[in-house]
Amino acid sequence: MPRTDYVIDEMISAKSIAARIEALAKDIEAAFSGTEKLVVVGLLRGSFVFIADLVRELDLNVEVDFLEASSYGDGMESSREVRILKDLRGEIAGRDVLVVEDIVDTGFTLSHVVRFLESRDPARLRTIALLDKPSRREVDIKADWTGFEIPDEFVVGYGIDYAQRNRNLPFIGKVRFVE
Ligand code: IMP
């Protein structure tokens, strides 16, 4: 059973997130300049707020698609087995693709998704994660772009949940359990 006896301390403000996304969007535009079309793939559900803000900063011809990958298990620990629960609607062969992840934690999810999508022969496949917890890494992977590196804390907000709650917070906060 997920706990409900917690408070949320703000870690990254909505303003800081917006400023960082603006800078990231400029880097992505430069990297993909001249692309015919960039397929921006959001990993459901945690990236839905991030992808919405990111694509509105991108001055490129963009298509938006979604993929749902899930680790088995519940609560605050990701397991090592990743399943694809919902596939893309569109084709990515020969296309430029940007995978948008909320958090890279152990790295199992992103590495599985990259292998899954690479097998479809995209022209270029790059990755972006809003948050990175490098101290938790078990698979040797790093997103091409990262919003913020954070310590080993459980975070919520800006699309990210704890047991399906708190996705609607406009900032990133860390969960602190109280007695
Ligand atoms: P990984 O496969 O361990 O890298 O886990 C990635 C996924 O675990 C993320 O996409 C999140 O859905 C989830 N996750 C990792 N850390 C947190 C957290 O602090 N809060 C909420 N979800 C998290």
PDB file of C-alpha atoms and ligand atoms in Angstrom:
ATOM      1  CA  MET A   1       0.000   0.000   0.000  1.00  0.00           C
ATOM      2  CA  PRO A   2       1.413   3.411  -0.911  1.00  0.00           C
ATOM      3  CA  ARG A   3       1.802   5.734   2.062  1.00  0.00           C
ATOM      4  CA  THR A   4      -0.136   8.972   2.312  1.00  0.00           C
ATOM      5  CA  ASP A   5       1.640  10.444   5.352  1.00  0.00           C
ATOM      6  CA  TYR A   6       4.051  12.650   3.487  1.00  0.00           C
ATOM      7  CA  VAL A   7       4.747  16.270   2.710  1.00  0.00           C
ATOM      8  CA  ILE A   8       6.283  17.662  -0.439  1.00  0.00           C
ATOM      9  CA  ASP A   9       9.213  20.079  -0.249  1.00  0.00           C
ATOM     10  CA  GLU A  10       9.844  22.156  -3.354  1.00  0.00           C
ATOM     11  CA  MET A  11      13.126  21.222  -5.026  1.00  0.00           C
ATOM     12  CA  ILE A  12      12.934  22.865  -8.492  1.00  0.00           C
ATOM     13  CA  SER A  13      10.573  25.767  -9.084  1.00  0.00           C
ATOM     14  CA  ALA A  14       8.260  26.095 -12.073  1.00  0.00           C
ATOM     15  CA  LYS A  15      10.254  29.166 -13.113  1.00  0.00           C
ATOM     16  CA  SER A  16      13.577  27.279 -13.078  1.00  0.00           C
ATOM     17  CA  ILE A  17      12.058  24.455 -15.102  1.00  0.00           C
ATOM     18  CA  ALA A  18      10.738  26.894 -17.721  1.00  0.00           C
ATOM     19  CA  ALA A  19      14.119  28.639 -18.022  1.00  0.00           C
ATOM     20  CA  ARG A  20      15.951  25.332 -18.377  1.00  0.00           C
ATOM     21  CA  ILE A  21      13.545  24.105 -21.060  1.00  0.00           C
ATOM     22  CA  GLU A  22      14.080  27.275 -23.046  1.00  0.00           C
ATOM     23  CA  ALA A  23      17.849  26.646 -23.059  1.00  0.00           C
ATOM     24  CA  LEU A  24      17.456  22.946 -23.850  1.00  0.00           C
ATOM     25  CA  ALA A  25      15.151  23.753 -26.763  1.00  0.00           C
ATOM     26  CA  LYS A  26      17.828  25.977 -28.302  1.00  0.00           C
ATOM     27  CA  ASP A  27      20.382  23.144 -28.099  1.00  0.00           C
ATOM     28  CA  ILE A  28      17.920  20.690 -29.634  1.00  0.00           C
ATOM     29  CA  GLU A  29      17.065  23.106 -32.454  1.00  0.00           C
ATOM     30  CA  ALA A  30      20.774  23.493 -33.211  1.00  0.00           C
ATOM     31  CA  ALA A  31      21.354  19.730 -33.152  1.00  0.00           C
ATOM     32  CA  PHE A  32      18.424  19.024 -35.484  1.00  0.00           C
ATOM     33  CA  SER A  33      18.624  22.141 -37.651  1.00  0.00           C
ATOM     34  CA  GLY A  34      17.641  21.347 -41.231  1.00  0.00           C
ATOM     35  CA  THR A  35      15.624  18.285 -40.209  1.00  0.00           C
ATOM     36  CA  GLU A  36      12.614  17.605 -42.385  1.00  0.00           C
ATOM     37  CA  LYS A  37      10.666  16.476 -39.348  1.00  0.00           C
ATOM     38  CA  LEU A  38      11.494  15.615 -35.738  1.00  0.00           C
ATOM     39  CA  VAL A  39       9.388  12.888 -34.150  1.00  0.00           C
ATOM     40  CA  VAL A  40       9.221  13.739 -30.456  1.00  0.00           C
ATOM     41  CA  VAL A  41       8.366  10.593 -28.499  1.00  0.00           C
ATOM     42  CA  GLY A  42       7.055  11.097 -24.972  1.00  0.00           C
ATOM     43  CA  LEU A  43       7.305   8.214 -22.539  1.00  0.00           C
ATOM     44  CA  LEU A  44       3.979   7.912 -20.771  1.00  0.00           C
ATOM     45  CA  ARG A  45       2.935   8.884 -18.313  1.00  0.00           C
ATOM     46  CA  GLY A  46       5.591  10.880 -16.500  1.00  0.00           C
ATOM     47  CA  SER A  47       6.779  12.990 -19.443  1.00  0.00           C
ATOM     48  CA  PHE A  48       3.400  14.407 -20.494  1.00  0.00           C
ATOM     49  CA  VAL A  49       3.916  17.844 -18.926  1.00  0.00           C
ATOM     50  CA  PHE A  50       7.558  18.096 -19.953  1.00  0.00           C
ATOM     51  CA  ILE A  51       6.876  17.173 -23.595  1.00  0.00           C
ATOM     52  CA  ALA A  52       4.019  19.695 -23.764  1.00  0.00           C
ATOM     53  CA  ASP A  53       6.290  22.524 -22.623  1.00  0.00           C
ATOM     54  CA  LEU A  54       9.294  21.348 -24.642  1.00  0.00           C
ATOM     55  CA  VAL A  55       7.581  21.084 -28.035  1.00  0.00           C
ATOM     56  CA  ARG A  56       6.105  24.572 -27.628  1.00  0.00           C
ATOM     57  CA  GLU A  57       9.655  25.929 -27.361  1.00  0.00           C
ATOM     58  CA  LEU A  58      10.883  24.076 -30.466  1.00  0.00           C
ATOM     59  CA  ASP A  59      11.004  26.018 -33.698  1.00  0.00           C
ATOM     60  CA  LEU A  60      11.161  22.855 -35.827  1.00  0.00           C
ATOM     61  CA  ASN A  61       8.706  20.765 -37.803  1.00  0.00           C
ATOM     62  CA  VAL A  62       7.605  18.433 -35.029  1.00  0.00           C
ATOM     63  CA  GLU A  63       5.441  15.328 -34.831  1.00  0.00           C
ATOM     64  CA  VAL A  64       4.401  14.143 -31.370  1.00  0.00           C
ATOM     65  CA  ASP A  65       3.982  10.480 -30.535  1.00  0.00           C
ATOM     66  CA  PHE A  66       3.845   8.485 -27.311  1.00  0.00           C
ATOM     67  CA  LEU A  67       5.205   5.212 -26.058  1.00  0.00           C
ATOM     68  CA  GLU A  68       4.321   3.625 -22.764  1.00  0.00           C
ATOM     69  CA  ALA A  69       6.926   1.552 -21.039  1.00  0.00           C
ATOM     70  CA  SER A  70       6.414   0.123 -17.620  1.00  0.00           C
ATOM     71  CA  SER A  71       8.589  -1.517 -15.072  1.00  0.00           C
ATOM     72  CA  TYR A  72       6.939  -4.345 -13.210  1.00  0.00           C
ATOM     73  CA  GLY A  73       6.151  -3.559  -9.615  1.00  0.00           C
ATOM     74  CA  ASP A  74       4.759  -0.644  -7.700  1.00  0.00           C
ATOM     75  CA  GLY A  75       5.748   1.950  -5.143  1.00  0.00           C
ATOM     76  CA  MET A  76       9.119   3.655  -5.085  1.00  0.00           C
ATOM     77  CA  GLU A  77      11.452   1.055  -6.553  1.00  0.00           C
ATOM     78  CA  SER A  78      11.764   0.395 -10.260  1.00  0.00           C
ATOM     79  CA  SER A  79      12.308  -3.246 -11.188  1.00  0.00           C
ATOM     80  CA  ARG A  80      14.671  -4.441 -13.864  1.00  0.00           C
ATOM     81  CA  GLU A  81      12.110  -5.761 -16.318  1.00  0.00           C
ATOM     82  CA  VAL A  82      10.664  -3.270 -18.753  1.00  0.00           C
ATOM     83  CA  ARG A  83       7.603  -3.944 -20.884  1.00  0.00           C
ATOM     84  CA  ILE A  84       6.265  -1.909 -23.787  1.00  0.00           C
ATOM     85  CA  LEU A  85       2.593  -1.311 -22.925  1.00  0.00           C
ATOM     86  CA  LYS A  86       1.711   1.039 -25.761  1.00  0.00           C
ATOM     87  CA  ASP A  87       3.561   1.326 -29.046  1.00  0.00           C
ATOM     88  CA  LEU A  88       3.991   4.387 -31.279  1.00  0.00           C
ATOM     89  CA  ARG A  89       1.240   5.266 -33.759  1.00  0.00           C
ATOM     90  CA  GLY A  90       3.650   6.468 -36.432  1.00  0.00           C
ATOM     91  CA  GLU A  91       6.626   5.116 -38.358  1.00  0.00           C
ATOM     92  CA  ILE A  92      10.120   6.242 -37.379  1.00  0.00           C
ATOM     93  CA  ALA A  93      12.264   4.478 -40.001  1.00  0.00           C
ATOM     94  CA  GLY A  94      14.495   7.095 -41.620  1.00  0.00           C
ATOM     95  CA  ARG A  95      13.170   9.805 -39.279  1.00  0.00           C
ATOM     96  CA  ASP A  96      14.871  11.958 -36.697  1.00  0.00           C
ATOM     97  CA  VAL A  97      13.598  10.985 -33.252  1.00  0.00           C
ATOM     98  CA  LEU A  98      13.846  12.598 -29.834  1.00  0.00           C
ATOM     99  CA  VAL A  99      12.832  10.420 -26.874  1.00  0.00           C
ATOM    100  CA  VAL A 100      11.540  12.430 -23.921  1.00  0.00           C
ATOM    101  CA  GLU A 101      11.844  10.856 -20.462  1.00  0.00           C
ATOM    102  CA  ASP A 102      10.915  12.304 -17.078  1.00  0.00           C
ATOM    103  CA  ILE A 103      13.653  10.750 -14.911  1.00  0.00           C
ATOM    104  CA  VAL A 104      16.595   8.497 -15.565  1.00  0.00           C
ATOM    105  CA  ASP A 105      17.022   6.498 -12.384  1.00  0.00           C
ATOM    106  CA  THR A 106      18.523   2.987 -12.740  1.00  0.00           C
ATOM    107  CA  GLY A 107      18.562   3.533 -16.519  1.00  0.00           C
ATOM    108  CA  PHE A 108      16.717   0.294 -17.372  1.00  0.00           C
ATOM    109  CA  THR A 109      13.712   2.052 -18.907  1.00  0.00           C
ATOM    110  CA  LEU A 110      15.620   4.404 -21.187  1.00  0.00           C
ATOM    111  CA  SER A 111      18.093   1.773 -22.361  1.00  0.00           C
ATOM    112  CA  HIS A 112      15.274  -0.657 -23.169  1.00  0.00           C
ATOM    113  CA  VAL A 113      13.313   2.009 -25.056  1.00  0.00           C
ATOM    114  CA  VAL A 114      16.387   3.111 -27.026  1.00  0.00           C
ATOM    115  CA  ARG A 115      17.113  -0.478 -28.105  1.00  0.00           C
ATOM    116  CA  PHE A 116      13.442  -0.992 -28.994  1.00  0.00           C
ATOM    117  CA  LEU A 117      13.324   2.133 -31.172  1.00  0.00           C
ATOM    118  CA  GLU A 118      16.819   1.742 -32.696  1.00  0.00           C
ATOM    119  CA  SER A 119      15.675  -1.597 -34.158  1.00  0.00           C
ATOM    120  CA  ARG A 120      13.324   0.409 -36.410  1.00  0.00           C
ATOM    121  CA  ASP A 121      16.216   2.232 -38.078  1.00  0.00           C
ATOM    122  CA  PRO A 122      15.530   5.881 -37.324  1.00  0.00           C
ATOM    123  CA  ALA A 123      17.884   8.340 -39.066  1.00  0.00           C
ATOM    124  CA  ARG A 124      19.014   9.843 -35.737  1.00  0.00           C
ATOM    125  CA  LEU A 125      17.754   8.968 -32.293  1.00  0.00           C
ATOM    126  CA  ARG A 126      18.540  11.269 -29.376  1.00  0.00           C
ATOM    127  CA  THR A 127      17.253  11.344 -25.804  1.00  0.00           C
ATOM    128  CA  ILE A 128      16.351  13.999 -23.284  1.00  0.00           C
ATOM    129  CA  ALA A 129      15.477  13.579 -19.614  1.00  0.00           C
ATOM    130  CA  LEU A 130      14.168  16.316 -17.379  1.00  0.00           C
ATOM    131  CA  LEU A 131      15.838  14.774 -14.325  1.00  0.00           C
ATOM    132  CA  ASP A 132      18.791  12.509 -13.794  1.00  0.00           C
ATOM    133  CA  LYS A 133      19.731  10.635 -10.621  1.00  0.00           C
ATOM    134  CA  PRO A 134      23.264   9.507 -11.551  1.00  0.00           C
ATOM    135  CA  SER A 135      23.930   7.967  -8.121  1.00  0.00           C
ATOM    136  CA  ARG A 136      21.183   5.379  -8.781  1.00  0.00           C
ATOM    137  CA  ARG A 137      22.456   4.195 -12.160  1.00  0.00           C
ATOM    138  CA  GLU A 138      22.706   0.448 -12.822  1.00  0.00           C
ATOM    139  CA  VAL A 139      22.814   0.552 -16.634  1.00  0.00           C
ATOM    140  CA  ASP A 140      25.502   2.586 -18.369  1.00  0.00           C
ATOM    141  CA  ILE A 141      23.322   5.158 -20.141  1.00  0.00           C
ATOM    142  CA  LYS A 142      23.042   8.925 -20.112  1.00  0.00           C
ATOM    143  CA  ALA A 143      20.495  11.036 -21.941  1.00  0.00           C
ATOM    144  CA  ASP A 144      21.926  13.311 -24.632  1.00  0.00           C
ATOM    145  CA  TRP A 145      20.341  16.255 -22.812  1.00  0.00           C
ATOM    146  CA  THR A 146      19.454  16.505 -19.130  1.00  0.00           C
ATOM    147  CA  GLY A 147      17.445  19.213 -17.418  1.00  0.00           C
ATOM    148  CA  PHE A 148      18.695  18.797 -13.860  1.00  0.00           C
ATOM    149  CA  GLU A 149      20.871  16.333 -12.003  1.00  0.00           C
ATOM    150  CA  ILE A 150      19.319  15.550  -8.634  1.00  0.00           C
ATOM    151  CA  PRO A 151      20.388  13.533  -5.584  1.00  0.00           C
ATOM    152  CA  ASP A 152      18.825  10.219  -4.616  1.00  0.00           C
ATOM    153  CA  GLU A 153      15.465  11.593  -3.503  1.00  0.00           C
ATOM    154  CA  PHE A 154      11.975  10.464  -4.492  1.00  0.00           C
ATOM    155  CA  VAL A 155      10.397  13.332  -6.411  1.00  0.00           C
ATOM    156  CA  VAL A 156       6.917  14.212  -7.668  1.00  0.00           C
ATOM    157  CA  GLY A 157       5.225  16.953  -9.658  1.00  0.00           C
ATOM    158  CA  TYR A 158       5.457  18.375 -13.176  1.00  0.00           C
ATOM    159  CA  GLY A 159       3.988  15.107 -14.526  1.00  0.00           C
ATOM    160  CA  ILE A 160       5.787  12.786 -12.115  1.00  0.00           C
ATOM    161  CA  ASP A 161       3.768  10.754  -9.608  1.00  0.00           C
ATOM    162  CA  TYR A 162       3.890   8.842  -6.406  1.00  0.00           C
ATOM    163  CA  ALA A 163       1.248   6.073  -6.681  1.00  0.00           C
ATOM    164  CA  GLN A 164      -0.548   8.161  -9.368  1.00  0.00           C
ATOM    165  CA  ARG A 165      -0.750  11.281  -7.207  1.00  0.00           C
ATOM    166  CA  ASN A 166       0.860  14.715  -7.431  1.00  0.00           C
ATOM    167  CA  ARG A 167       1.407  14.773 -11.215  1.00  0.00           C
ATOM    168  CA  ASN A 168      -0.424  18.114 -11.353  1.00  0.00           C
ATOM    169  CA  LEU A 169       2.008  20.064  -9.185  1.00  0.00           C
ATOM    170  CA  PRO A 170       3.656  22.806 -11.281  1.00  0.00           C
ATOM    171  CA  PHE A 171       7.069  22.293  -9.625  1.00  0.00           C
ATOM    172  CA  ILE A 172       9.320  19.345  -8.759  1.00  0.00           C
ATOM    173  CA  GLY A 173       9.162  18.470  -5.091  1.00  0.00           C
ATOM    174  CA  LYS A 174      10.727  15.818  -2.942  1.00  0.00           C
ATOM    175  CA  VAL A 175       8.626  13.474  -0.879  1.00  0.00           C
ATOM    176  CA  ARG A 176       9.286  13.527   2.859  1.00  0.00           C
ATOM    177  CA  PHE A 177       7.485  11.014   5.032  1.00  0.00           C
ATOM    178  CA  VAL A 178       6.191  12.236   8.357  1.00  0.00           C
ATOM    179  CA  GLU A 179       5.228  10.293  11.445  1.00  0.00           C
TER     180      GLU A 179
HETATM  181  P1  IMP B   1      14.601   3.616 -14.379  1.00  0.00           P
HETATM  182  O1  IMP B   1      14.202   2.542 -15.334  1.00  0.00           O
HETATM  183  O2  IMP B   1      15.018   3.058 -13.048  1.00  0.00           O
HETATM  184  O3  IMP B   1      15.623   4.579 -14.939  1.00  0.00           O
HETATM  185  O4  IMP B   1      13.296   4.385 -13.988  1.00  0.00           O
HETATM  186  C1  IMP B   1      12.734   5.334 -14.719  1.00  0.00           C
HETATM  187  C2  IMP B   1      11.309   5.542 -14.268  1.00  0.00           C
HETATM  188  O5  IMP B   1      11.113   5.305 -12.858  1.00  0.00           O
HETATM  189  C3  IMP B   1      10.966   6.987 -14.483  1.00  0.00           C
HETATM  190  O6  IMP B   1      10.494   7.186 -15.802  1.00  0.00           O
HETATM  191  C4  IMP B   1       9.886   7.188 -13.447  1.00  0.00           C
HETATM  192  O7  IMP B   1       8.647   6.806 -13.968  1.00  0.00           O
HETATM  193  C5  IMP B   1      10.257   6.256 -12.319  1.00  0.00           C
HETATM  194  N1  IMP B   1      10.952   7.018 -11.261  1.00  0.00           N
HETATM  195  C6  IMP B   1      12.258   7.035 -10.981  1.00  0.00           C
HETATM  196  N2  IMP B   1      12.540   7.865  -9.959  1.00  0.00           N
HETATM  197  C7  IMP B   1      11.356   8.410  -9.592  1.00  0.00           C
HETATM  198  C8  IMP B   1      10.975   9.384  -8.596  1.00  0.00           C
HETATM  199  O8  IMP B   1      11.801   9.940  -7.849  1.00  0.00           O
HETATM  200  N3  IMP B   1       9.661   9.696  -8.545  1.00  0.00           N
HETATM  201  C9  IMP B   1       8.730   9.129  -9.351  1.00  0.00           C
HETATM  202  N4  IMP B   1       9.045   8.235 -10.299  1.00  0.00           N
HETATM  203  C10 IMP B   1      10.346   7.873 -10.425  1.00  0.00           C
END
